[in-house]
Amino acid sequence: MINETYKEMLGKKSVIRELSEYATKRGQEIGYENVFDYSLGNPSVPVPQKFTDVMIDLLKEKSPMELHGYSPSLGITSVREAVAKSLNERFGMDYKFSDIFMTSGAAGAIAHAVRAVTKPGDEVITFAPFFPEYTPYINGTGAKLVVVPADTKSFQINFEKFEEMINPNVKAVLINTPNNPTGIVYSEETIKKLANILKEKSKEYGFNIYLISDEPYREILFAGVEEVYPSKYYDYSISCYSFSKSLSLPGERIGYVAVNPKDPDSTTIATMCGQISRGTGHNCPPSIIQLAVSKVLDMTADLSIYEKNMNLIYNELVDLGFEVVKPGGTFYIFPKALEEDAVAFSKKALKYDLILVPADSFGCPGYFRMAYCIDTEKVERSLAALRRFVENEYR
Amino acid sequence: MINETYKEMLGKKSVIRELSEYATKRGQEIGYENVFDYSLGNPSVPVPQKFTDVMIDLLKEKSPMELHGYSPSLGITSVREAVAKSLNERFGMDYKFSDIFMTSGAAGAIAHAVRAVTKPGDEVITFAPFFPEYTPYINGTGAKLVVVPADTKSFQINFEKFEEMINPNVKAVLINTPNNPTGIVYSEETIKKLANILKEKSKEYGFNIYLISDEPYREILFAGVEEVYPSKYYDYSISCYSFSKSLSLPGERIGYVAVNPKDPDSTTIATMCGQISRGTGHNCPPSIIQLAVSKVLDMTADLSIYEKNMNLIYNELVDLGFEVVKPGGTFYIFPKALEEDAVAFSKKALKYDLILVPADSFGCPGYFRMAYCIDTEKVERSLAALRRFVENEYR
């Protein structure tokens, strides 16, 4: 008997996917270079050449049986060691290899971290606007995603609403900084305040609420923005990482869970992820990708293009009168639409071949997201279209 | 709060893993070449050179953004097309690309197939002896694994017990042929009889019971053994495949779900797997591995060594008076131990540096498994140890 829950999900197409499909179709008509497709968060700069070189070396020089043999289910030990070392050097942490669990991207990391620290029926709080995939990610674990409304002034955390909504059913809080879709980086003040509330509430409820920090955009930080590593501020924390964005490797599905070594259960939790993976069918990421990534842990693709694109778009948006908070990182920007209904706004934009994603599914109606991981030359051409769109439709 | 279910799983170490760890330790003492390690199903022959060549070509020639970009969540379309075509040519089936869902190995395939056709609380029947990982694989979906006792005479299916145990809570039946741990290949007669019972019971219960066929050993077939493709005999069937064994790529985690095109819901089920994967955190297997495997679909590693090893071991076992059914494929053999307690038997074997896995966790106490995916030269040397073991301990 077909599972009705999953069958019903088929009917609900994601807005991002629909728009992206439209962009592809429109591209076939007028040339994709003429479609200003801001729909998808697919990196637009190549992986560092060193990754390619390491992959080729592994294929040429390592014995195929060793190279392609089973990885331990928690990840290859030398890879886990390299990840721990890199995090310790960068953030002054004290991870052991045994606190690290290798995953297939951040999606895999969240799937395992949430299962490790919740049970079905528990609540996981996140903050709007949020990556819409969090809903299936969290609900798929059996826990329930609860969304705190946005603070649309700063897109930091709406603490007033958070304190109203937190309750003893909440076993984990899921944050994403630098943030998709806003591009906002949580300040040290925000993280400290969040950590304090979690400490207080943990004491009050008699158990530790976990902070699950989704950090695929950790390395895409713009000039003058302070790097804040959430796990520095709260012991019961789990970093979920993906190399998709920093190394431009989204198709290779590689990331990790790093459990805070100050949590006395850190190694237990990382080891439990290996048990969880038996049921999710994940087991471990591909051996060759683990090995190759471990050699380029402290490298990134050339991420500077994203800041260049951001500045071009941000200045034009401000000039056109949009209400918008300047991103501190990522390759997203999150302006307020020029009419209440952002879906209608985005539809009108299509006439100008501008693909803008309305933010209803991000839990923040009235706003839209632009993913500017596209060529700068195209960004430049798109600005004229944006101006025409605003002038023709809203002046 | 740490999830107690997964925490408890940590305490239960797998016998196979314990023995394999012992073998590694013992190898450090006396040289691994002197440990007759029959514990692990890790292929011992290299991947075809063509796979390596294709990987290097992809890395050298394809644009990194295209190569490492997001794969569609159901798998890369050209890869799904190639898989369908290969299956159609080999087995006279009529798969469309849309019936195929790319997964991270057979574990990933089973995780998605079972979720697609059951709901939590349903029963999934399998047949002893069975791969012990089926327990966490199935229980992780929320369904419940129910095991039909073995037919120890032939290690085909114990139909008498099966017909006693099938009931309206059973939504799927999971088979594994060629079989781990017995090496037995289900005959056409067995598959036909199984299909007939499923058809009858489906009619009686008013819904289609699904046949989930786990086929990682499909290509490891010995001389004179008939190849039987289960999905030819029953329309409501899902093939779960892994390239781990046929291509010696267990670390690269690549496989697929192929839903029988005669099932009117075939494409719906394959597409649902993409929804399921959002909750399991799997999403899709790595792009580069998908692309490379699609170029070597009809190749295998040199599998002939397994048959050679099997014949050496089988003849010796028979000569030593073991009760054993001759394998038709895989790299496993499943003799009866020489005392009732196979755990005690395996412990005694350690004195002779023979690593034999007692089959209690395979649902068939009193038997043991030998995984003969090791060098033939080592198999030959191990036979003397086996003879000494039997003569010293049991004569």
mmCIF file of N, CA, C and O in Angstrom, chain A residues 1-3 6 9 42 44-46 52 55 59 65 68-70 104 108 111 115-118 133 136-137 208 245 249-253 265 272 275-276 278-281 284 286-288, chain B residues 1-3 6 9 42 44-46 52 55 59 65 68-70 104 108 111 115-118 133 136-137 208 245 249-253 265 272 275-276 278-281 284 286-288:
data_model
loop_
_atom_site.group_PDB
_atom_site.id
_atom_site.type_symbol
_atom_site.label_atom_id
_atom_site.label_comp_id
_atom_site.label_asym_id
_atom_site.label_seq_id
_atom_site.Cartn_x
_atom_site.Cartn_y
_atom_site.Cartn_z
ATOM 1 N N MET A 1 0.853 -1.190 0.000
ATOM 2 C CA MET A 1 0.000 0.000 0.000
ATOM 3 C C MET A 1 0.882 1.231 0.000
ATOM 4 O O MET A 1 1.742 1.377 0.862
ATOM 5 N N ILE A 2 0.613 2.104 -0.939
ATOM 6 C CA ILE A 2 1.428 3.313 -1.046
ATOM 7 C C ILE A 2 1.236 4.188 0.187
ATOM 8 O O ILE A 2 0.117 4.348 0.666
ATOM 9 N N ASN A 3 2.304 4.725 0.685
ATOM 10 C CA ASN A 3 2.256 5.591 1.857
ATOM 11 C C ASN A 3 1.613 6.932 1.464
ATOM 12 O O ASN A 3 2.144 7.677 0.633
ATOM 13 N N TYR A 6 3.558 10.489 1.987
ATOM 14 C CA TYR A 6 4.540 10.880 0.972
ATOM 15 C C TYR A 6 3.863 11.164 -0.369
ATOM 16 O O TYR A 6 4.295 12.022 -1.120
ATOM 17 N N MET A 9 2.650 14.619 -0.507
ATOM 18 C CA MET A 9 3.725 15.612 -0.661
ATOM 19 C C MET A 9 4.006 15.891 -2.138
ATOM 20 O O MET A 9 4.490 16.964 -2.490
ATOM 21 N N ASN A 42 22.585 27.615 -6.233
ATOM 22 C CA ASN A 42 23.586 26.722 -6.817
ATOM 23 C C ASN A 42 24.857 27.533 -7.059
ATOM 24 O O ASN A 42 24.842 28.461 -7.869
ATOM 25 N N SER A 44 28.118 29.506 -8.184
ATOM 26 C CA SER A 44 28.460 29.877 -9.559
ATOM 27 C C SER A 44 29.954 30.022 -9.775
ATOM 28 O O SER A 44 30.378 30.548 -10.788
ATOM 29 N N VAL A 45 30.758 29.589 -8.801
ATOM 30 C CA VAL A 45 32.220 29.635 -8.977
ATOM 31 C C VAL A 45 32.762 28.224 -8.836
ATOM 32 O O VAL A 45 32.217 27.420 -8.081
ATOM 33 N N PRO A 46 33.814 27.891 -9.579
ATOM 34 C CA PRO A 46 34.270 26.498 -9.563
ATOM 35 C C PRO A 46 34.969 26.102 -8.259
ATOM 36 O O PRO A 46 35.489 26.945 -7.532
ATOM 37 N N THR A 52 40.195 18.981 -7.507
ATOM 38 C CA THR A 52 40.236 18.154 -8.720
ATOM 39 C C THR A 52 41.555 17.387 -8.783
ATOM 40 O O THR A 52 41.569 16.182 -9.080
ATOM 41 N N MET A 55 41.536 14.534 -6.277
ATOM 42 C CA MET A 55 40.674 13.439 -6.754
ATOM 43 C C MET A 55 41.435 12.598 -7.790
ATOM 44 O O MET A 55 41.441 11.361 -7.719
ATOM 45 N N LEU A 59 42.666 8.643 -7.528
ATOM 46 C CA LEU A 59 42.247 7.639 -8.521
ATOM 47 C C LEU A 59 43.454 6.974 -9.172
ATOM 48 O O LEU A 59 43.436 5.786 -9.490
ATOM 49 N N MET A 65 40.918 -0.952 -4.157
ATOM 50 C CA MET A 65 40.188 -1.615 -3.077
ATOM 51 C C MET A 65 40.217 -0.782 -1.803
ATOM 52 O O MET A 65 39.248 -0.721 -1.070
ATOM 53 N N HIS A 68 38.080 2.590 -2.678
ATOM 54 C CA HIS A 68 36.627 2.456 -2.801
ATOM 55 C C HIS A 68 36.042 1.479 -1.791
ATOM 56 O O HIS A 68 34.886 1.084 -1.908
ATOM 57 N N GLY A 69 36.859 1.030 -0.815
ATOM 58 C CA GLY A 69 36.358 0.098 0.188
ATOM 59 C C GLY A 69 35.413 0.794 1.164
ATOM 60 O O GLY A 69 35.310 2.024 1.187
ATOM 61 N N TYR A 70 34.716 -0.008 1.959
ATOM 62 C CA TYR A 70 33.802 0.537 2.953
ATOM 63 C C TYR A 70 34.494 1.564 3.825
ATOM 64 O O TYR A 70 35.600 1.346 4.321
ATOM 65 N N SER A 104 26.167 13.215 4.372
ATOM 66 C CA SER A 104 25.952 13.662 2.998
ATOM 67 C C SER A 104 25.320 15.054 3.031
ATOM 68 O O SER A 104 24.104 15.193 2.933
ATOM 69 N N GLY A 108 21.850 15.861 5.447
ATOM 70 C CA GLY A 108 22.186 14.644 6.184
ATOM 71 C C GLY A 108 22.577 14.963 7.616
ATOM 72 O O GLY A 108 22.212 14.234 8.545
ATOM 73 N N ALA A 111 19.414 15.762 9.590
ATOM 74 C CA ALA A 111 18.620 14.537 9.773
ATOM 75 C C ALA A 111 19.144 13.721 10.947
ATOM 76 O O ALA A 111 18.366 13.133 11.707
ATOM 77 N N ARG A 115 17.543 13.742 15.084
ATOM 78 C CA ARG A 115 17.142 12.441 15.635
ATOM 79 C C ARG A 115 17.914 12.111 16.914
ATOM 80 O O ARG A 115 17.405 11.436 17.796
ATOM 81 N N ALA A 116 19.161 12.572 16.994
ATOM 82 C CA ALA A 116 19.990 12.228 18.159
ATOM 83 C C ALA A 116 19.497 12.909 19.429
ATOM 84 O O ALA A 116 19.648 12.360 20.513
ATOM 85 N N VAL A 117 18.905 14.111 19.321
ATOM 86 C CA VAL A 117 18.588 14.868 20.534
ATOM 87 C C VAL A 117 17.089 15.150 20.692
ATOM 88 O O VAL A 117 16.702 15.975 21.522
ATOM 89 N N THR A 118 16.272 14.493 19.885
ATOM 90 C CA THR A 118 14.822 14.605 20.087
ATOM 91 C C THR A 118 14.230 13.206 19.966
ATOM 92 O O THR A 118 14.914 12.285 19.528
ATOM 93 N N GLU A 133 13.039 23.862 3.268
ATOM 94 C CA GLU A 133 13.304 22.428 3.409
ATOM 95 C C GLU A 133 13.361 21.987 4.872
ATOM 96 O O GLU A 133 13.303 20.801 5.165
ATOM 97 N N PRO A 136 10.226 19.557 5.759
ATOM 98 C CA PRO A 136 10.365 18.096 5.594
ATOM 99 C C PRO A 136 11.555 17.511 6.351
ATOM 100 O O PRO A 136 11.476 16.378 6.820
ATOM 101 N N TYR A 137 12.635 18.262 6.461
ATOM 102 C CA TYR A 137 13.800 17.739 7.188
ATOM 103 C C TYR A 137 13.404 17.369 8.624
ATOM 104 O O TYR A 137 13.707 16.278 9.108
ATOM 105 N N ASN A 208 18.839 19.568 29.036
ATOM 106 C CA ASN A 208 19.549 20.489 28.154
ATOM 107 C C ASN A 208 18.866 20.600 26.796
ATOM 108 O O ASN A 208 18.733 19.604 26.086
ATOM 109 N N LYS A 245 28.596 24.875 -0.436
ATOM 110 C CA LYS A 245 28.677 26.278 -0.819
ATOM 111 C C LYS A 245 30.115 26.788 -0.763
ATOM 112 O O LYS A 245 30.552 27.494 -1.658
ATOM 113 N N LEU A 249 30.502 22.388 -4.189
ATOM 114 C CA LEU A 249 30.382 20.946 -4.425
ATOM 115 C C LEU A 249 28.982 20.421 -4.098
ATOM 116 O O LEU A 249 28.865 19.316 -3.538
ATOM 117 N N PRO A 250 27.918 21.164 -4.425
ATOM 118 C CA PRO A 250 26.606 20.728 -3.914
ATOM 119 C C PRO A 250 26.203 19.330 -4.373
ATOM 120 O O PRO A 250 25.525 18.620 -3.656
ATOM 121 N N GLY A 251 26.632 18.960 -5.573
ATOM 122 C CA GLY A 251 26.242 17.640 -6.084
ATOM 123 C C GLY A 251 26.946 16.491 -5.396
ATOM 124 O O GLY A 251 26.497 15.350 -5.476
ATOM 125 N N GLU A 252 28.054 16.768 -4.702
ATOM 126 C CA GLU A 252 28.821 15.643 -4.142
ATOM 127 C C GLU A 252 28.398 15.267 -2.728
ATOM 128 O O GLU A 252 28.887 14.280 -2.174
ATOM 129 N N ARG A 253 27.475 16.011 -2.157
ATOM 130 C CA ARG A 253 26.809 15.610 -0.916
ATOM 131 C C ARG A 253 27.788 15.263 0.183
ATOM 132 O O ARG A 253 27.877 14.107 0.598
ATOM 133 N N ASP A 265 28.355 14.441 26.621
ATOM 134 C CA ASP A 265 27.843 13.380 25.742
ATOM 135 C C ASP A 265 28.288 13.541 24.297
ATOM 136 O O ASP A 265 27.748 12.880 23.407
ATOM 137 N N MET A 272 26.119 7.865 18.153
ATOM 138 C CA MET A 272 24.705 7.541 17.910
ATOM 139 C C MET A 272 24.298 7.857 16.477
ATOM 140 O O MET A 272 23.452 7.173 15.900
ATOM 141 N N GLN A 275 24.361 4.961 14.417
ATOM 142 C CA GLN A 275 23.227 4.054 14.585
ATOM 143 C C GLN A 275 22.013 4.592 13.828
ATOM 144 O O GLN A 275 21.291 3.844 13.167
ATOM 145 N N ILE A 276 21.812 5.903 13.927
ATOM 146 C CA ILE A 276 20.682 6.538 13.250
ATOM 147 C C ILE A 276 20.777 6.300 11.748
ATOM 148 O O ILE A 276 19.786 6.028 11.078
ATOM 149 N N ARG A 278 21.775 3.871 10.109
ATOM 150 C CA ARG A 278 21.320 2.559 9.641
ATOM 151 C C ARG A 278 19.846 2.627 9.241
ATOM 152 O O ARG A 278 19.440 2.003 8.275
ATOM 153 N N GLY A 279 19.081 3.394 9.984
ATOM 154 C CA GLY A 279 17.654 3.509 9.682
ATOM 155 C C GLY A 279 17.336 4.506 8.584
ATOM 156 O O GLY A 279 16.333 4.362 7.888
ATOM 157 N N THR A 280 18.179 5.503 8.422
ATOM 158 C CA THR A 280 17.910 6.477 7.360
ATOM 159 C C THR A 280 18.442 5.974 6.020
ATOM 160 O O THR A 280 18.152 6.550 4.982
ATOM 161 N N GLY A 281 19.244 4.898 6.055
ATOM 162 C CA GLY A 281 19.778 4.349 4.814
ATOM 163 C C GLY A 281 20.936 5.157 4.270
ATOM 164 O O GLY A 281 21.315 5.038 3.114
ATOM 165 N N CYS A 284 27.187 6.318 5.138
ATOM 166 C CA CYS A 284 28.278 7.291 5.237
ATOM 167 C C CYS A 284 28.491 7.896 3.862
ATOM 168 O O CYS A 284 28.098 7.323 2.865
ATOM 169 N N PRO A 286 30.482 9.051 0.419
ATOM 170 C CA PRO A 286 31.426 8.294 -0.411
ATOM 171 C C PRO A 286 32.867 8.465 0.054
ATOM 172 O O PRO A 286 33.298 9.580 0.379
ATOM 173 N N SER A 287 33.608 7.367 0.064
ATOM 174 C CA SER A 287 34.987 7.368 0.543
ATOM 175 C C SER A 287 35.838 8.385 -0.205
ATOM 176 O O SER A 287 36.569 9.168 0.400
ATOM 177 N N ILE A 288 35.772 8.356 -1.534
ATOM 178 C CA ILE A 288 36.691 9.208 -2.300
ATOM 179 C C ILE A 288 36.416 10.689 -2.044
ATOM 180 O O ILE A 288 37.338 11.494 -1.962
ATOM 181 N N MET B 1 17.688 16.582 24.822
ATOM 182 C CA MET B 1 17.697 15.283 25.513
ATOM 183 C C MET B 1 18.103 14.203 24.536
ATOM 184 O O MET B 1 17.499 14.066 23.468
ATOM 185 N N ILE B 2 19.059 13.433 24.924
ATOM 186 C CA ILE B 2 19.553 12.392 24.037
ATOM 187 C C ILE B 2 18.470 11.342 23.798
ATOM 188 O O ILE B 2 17.769 10.945 24.723
ATOM 189 N N ASN B 3 18.344 10.929 22.562
ATOM 190 C CA ASN B 3 17.347 9.923 22.209
ATOM 191 C C ASN B 3 17.778 8.561 22.764
ATOM 192 O O ASN B 3 18.812 8.015 22.376
ATOM 193 N N TYR B 6 18.327 5.320 20.334
ATOM 194 C CA TYR B 6 19.594 5.215 19.603
ATOM 195 C C TYR B 6 20.751 5.001 20.568
ATOM 196 O O TYR B 6 21.711 4.317 20.254
ATOM 197 N N MET B 9 21.134 1.441 21.341
ATOM 198 C CA MET B 9 21.700 0.659 20.235
ATOM 199 C C MET B 9 23.225 0.606 20.314
ATOM 200 O O MET B 9 23.852 -0.324 19.817
ATOM 201 N N ASN B 42 33.531 -7.489 2.199
ATOM 202 C CA ASN B 42 34.191 -6.378 1.511
ATOM 203 C C ASN B 42 34.854 -6.942 0.252
ATOM 204 O O ASN B 42 35.761 -7.766 0.359
ATOM 205 N N SER B 44 37.030 -8.209 -2.808
ATOM 206 C CA SER B 44 38.491 -8.344 -2.820
ATOM 207 C C SER B 44 39.083 -8.225 -4.222
ATOM 208 O O SER B 44 40.249 -8.540 -4.425
ATOM 209 N N VAL B 45 38.277 -7.798 -5.184
ATOM 210 C CA VAL B 45 38.810 -7.596 -6.538
ATOM 211 C C VAL B 45 38.586 -6.141 -6.930
ATOM 212 O O VAL B 45 37.604 -5.539 -6.505
ATOM 213 N N PRO B 46 39.506 -5.559 -7.698
ATOM 214 C CA PRO B 46 39.383 -4.125 -7.979
ATOM 215 C C PRO B 46 38.245 -3.781 -8.941
ATOM 216 O O PRO B 46 37.820 -4.613 -9.740
ATOM 217 N N THR B 52 37.679 3.944 -13.272
ATOM 218 C CA THR B 52 38.715 4.909 -12.894
ATOM 219 C C THR B 52 38.972 5.880 -14.043
ATOM 220 O O THR B 52 39.072 7.092 -13.837
ATOM 221 N N MET B 55 36.130 8.356 -14.334
ATOM 222 C CA MET B 55 36.214 9.357 -13.257
ATOM 223 C C MET B 55 37.247 10.430 -13.610
ATOM 224 O O MET B 55 36.985 11.632 -13.489
ATOM 225 N N LEU B 59 36.670 14.465 -14.374
ATOM 226 C CA LEU B 59 37.364 15.501 -13.597
ATOM 227 C C LEU B 59 38.172 16.426 -14.496
ATOM 228 O O LEU B 59 38.290 17.625 -14.253
ATOM 229 N N MET B 65 31.492 23.162 -12.429
ATOM 230 C CA MET B 65 30.175 23.561 -11.931
ATOM 231 C C MET B 65 29.096 22.603 -12.403
ATOM 232 O O MET B 65 28.172 22.289 -11.670
ATOM 233 N N HIS B 68 29.938 19.075 -10.529
ATOM 234 C CA HIS B 68 29.685 19.000 -9.087
ATOM 235 C C HIS B 68 28.422 19.743 -8.676
ATOM 236 O O HIS B 68 28.178 19.944 -7.489
ATOM 237 N N GLY B 69 27.620 20.187 -9.658
ATOM 238 C CA GLY B 69 26.383 20.903 -9.334
ATOM 239 C C GLY B 69 25.327 19.953 -8.775
ATOM 240 O O GLY B 69 25.472 18.740 -8.842
ATOM 241 N N TYR B 70 24.279 20.541 -8.214
ATOM 242 C CA TYR B 70 23.191 19.728 -7.668
ATOM 243 C C TYR B 70 22.685 18.726 -8.693
ATOM 244 O O TYR B 70 22.462 19.063 -9.850
ATOM 245 N N SER B 104 21.976 5.930 -2.280
ATOM 246 C CA SER B 104 23.313 5.622 -1.765
ATOM 247 C C SER B 104 23.342 4.160 -1.336
ATOM 248 O O SER B 104 23.136 3.838 -0.175
ATOM 249 N N GLY B 108 20.312 2.522 1.252
ATOM 250 C CA GLY B 108 19.500 3.676 0.883
ATOM 251 C C GLY B 108 18.276 3.257 0.090
ATOM 252 O O GLY B 108 17.181 3.800 0.273
ATOM 253 N N ALA B 111 15.742 1.738 2.501
ATOM 254 C CA ALA B 111 15.182 2.790 3.365
ATOM 255 C C ALA B 111 14.057 3.542 2.650
ATOM 256 O O ALA B 111 13.047 3.896 3.259
ATOM 257 N N ARG B 115 9.718 2.758 3.091
ATOM 258 C CA ARG B 115 8.888 3.901 3.483
ATOM 259 C C ARG B 115 7.794 4.186 2.443
ATOM 260 O O ARG B 115 6.715 4.647 2.788
ATOM 261 N N ALA B 116 8.102 3.928 1.176
ATOM 262 C CA ALA B 116 7.133 4.246 0.111
ATOM 263 C C ALA B 116 5.899 3.347 0.169
ATOM 264 O O ALA B 116 4.808 3.784 -0.185
ATOM 265 N N VAL B 117 6.061 2.101 0.618
ATOM 266 C CA VAL B 117 4.932 1.166 0.510
ATOM 267 C C VAL B 117 4.469 0.622 1.867
ATOM 268 O O VAL B 117 3.699 -0.342 1.928
ATOM 269 N N THR B 118 4.937 1.225 2.937
ATOM 270 C CA THR B 118 4.406 0.876 4.255
ATOM 271 C C THR B 118 4.153 2.171 5.015
ATOM 272 O O THR B 118 4.591 3.236 4.591
ATOM 273 N N GLU B 133 21.520 -6.439 9.269
ATOM 274 C CA GLU B 133 21.220 -5.006 9.151
ATOM 275 C C GLU B 133 19.767 -4.741 8.769
ATOM 276 O O GLU B 133 19.287 -3.619 8.909
ATOM 277 N N PRO B 136 17.762 -2.972 11.838
ATOM 278 C CA PRO B 136 17.724 -1.501 11.937
ATOM 279 C C PRO B 136 17.206 -0.822 10.664
ATOM 280 O O PRO B 136 16.558 0.222 10.752
ATOM 281 N N TYR B 137 17.493 -1.407 9.512
ATOM 282 C CA TYR B 137 16.993 -0.793 8.265
ATOM 283 C C TYR B 137 15.462 -0.671 8.312
ATOM 284 O O TYR B 137 14.902 0.382 8.023
ATOM 285 N N ASN B 208 -2.401 -4.444 -2.559
ATOM 286 C CA ASN B 208 -1.236 -5.130 -3.111
ATOM 287 C C ASN B 208 -0.090 -5.180 -2.106
ATOM 288 O O ASN B 208 0.395 -4.143 -1.661
ATOM 289 N N LYS B 245 29.003 -4.543 -4.756
ATOM 290 C CA LYS B 245 29.611 -5.857 -4.902
ATOM 291 C C LYS B 245 29.991 -6.135 -6.356
ATOM 292 O O LYS B 245 31.073 -6.649 -6.627
ATOM 293 N N LEU B 249 32.677 -1.341 -5.288
ATOM 294 C CA LEU B 249 32.645 0.085 -4.941
ATOM 295 C C LEU B 249 31.903 0.345 -3.625
ATOM 296 O O LEU B 249 31.173 1.335 -3.520
ATOM 297 N N PRO B 250 32.075 -0.517 -2.605
ATOM 298 C CA PRO B 250 31.202 -0.366 -1.428
ATOM 299 C C PRO B 250 31.324 0.994 -0.748
ATOM 300 O O PRO B 250 30.353 1.490 -0.185
ATOM 301 N N GLY B 251 32.500 1.597 -0.810
ATOM 302 C CA GLY B 251 32.687 2.881 -0.139
ATOM 303 C C GLY B 251 32.015 4.035 -0.857
ATOM 304 O O GLY B 251 31.797 5.087 -0.260
ATOM 305 N N GLU B 252 31.681 3.850 -2.131
ATOM 306 C CA GLU B 252 31.154 5.004 -2.877
ATOM 307 C C GLU B 252 29.637 5.140 -2.796
ATOM 308 O O GLU B 252 29.063 6.116 -3.288
ATOM 309 N N ARG B 253 28.985 4.184 -2.141
ATOM 310 C CA ARG B 253 27.567 4.311 -1.787
ATOM 311 C C ARG B 253 26.695 4.678 -2.972
ATOM 312 O O ARG B 253 26.149 5.782 -3.033
ATOM 313 N N ASP B 265 1.422 2.382 -10.399
ATOM 314 C CA ASP B 265 1.966 3.456 -9.562
ATOM 315 C C ASP B 265 3.486 3.537 -9.618
ATOM 316 O O ASP B 265 4.107 4.208 -8.778
ATOM 317 N N MET B 272 7.942 9.499 -5.215
ATOM 318 C CA MET B 272 7.775 9.618 -3.761
ATOM 319 C C MET B 272 9.106 9.423 -3.034
ATOM 320 O O MET B 272 9.335 10.034 -1.984
ATOM 321 N N GLN B 275 10.629 12.517 -2.196
ATOM 322 C CA GLN B 275 10.044 13.206 -1.035
ATOM 323 C C GLN B 275 10.558 12.576 0.256
ATOM 324 O O GLN B 275 10.885 13.270 1.219
ATOM 325 N N ILE B 276 10.617 11.250 0.256
ATOM 326 C CA ILE B 276 11.090 10.530 1.442
ATOM 327 C C ILE B 276 12.512 10.956 1.774
ATOM 328 O O ILE B 276 12.875 11.151 2.934
ATOM 329 N N ARG B 278 13.942 13.698 1.557
ATOM 330 C CA ARG B 278 14.073 14.978 2.265
ATOM 331 C C ARG B 278 14.104 14.732 3.771
ATOM 332 O O ARG B 278 14.834 15.409 4.496
ATOM 333 N N GLY B 279 13.323 13.765 4.230
ATOM 334 C CA GLY B 279 13.286 13.465 5.659
ATOM 335 C C GLY B 279 14.423 12.569 6.131
ATOM 336 O O GLY B 279 14.823 12.631 7.291
ATOM 337 N N THR B 280 14.938 11.744 5.250
ATOM 338 C CA THR B 280 16.046 10.881 5.661
ATOM 339 C C THR B 280 17.378 11.621 5.551
ATOM 340 O O THR B 280 18.393 11.137 6.041
ATOM 341 N N GLY B 281 17.357 12.784 4.916
ATOM 342 C CA GLY B 281 18.591 13.573 4.796
ATOM 343 C C GLY B 281 19.517 13.036 3.727
ATOM 344 O O GLY B 281 20.694 13.365 3.678
ATOM 345 N N CYS B 284 20.401 12.758 -2.615
ATOM 346 C CA CYS B 284 20.735 11.984 -3.806
ATOM 347 C C CYS B 284 22.197 11.582 -3.724
ATOM 348 O O CYS B 284 22.962 12.211 -3.017
ATOM 349 N N PRO B 286 26.153 11.173 -4.864
ATOM 350 C CA PRO B 286 27.053 12.161 -5.454
ATOM 351 C C PRO B 286 26.988 12.167 -6.979
ATOM 352 O O PRO B 286 26.953 11.114 -7.612
ATOM 353 N N SER B 287 26.990 13.361 -7.543
ATOM 354 C CA SER B 287 26.865 13.520 -9.000
ATOM 355 C C SER B 287 27.950 12.752 -9.740
ATOM 356 O O SER B 287 27.673 12.026 -10.696
ATOM 357 N N ILE B 288 29.195 12.918 -9.326
ATOM 358 C CA ILE B 288 30.287 12.331 -10.102
ATOM 359 C C ILE B 288 30.210 10.804 -10.082
ATOM 360 O O ILE B 288 30.488 10.148 -11.088
#
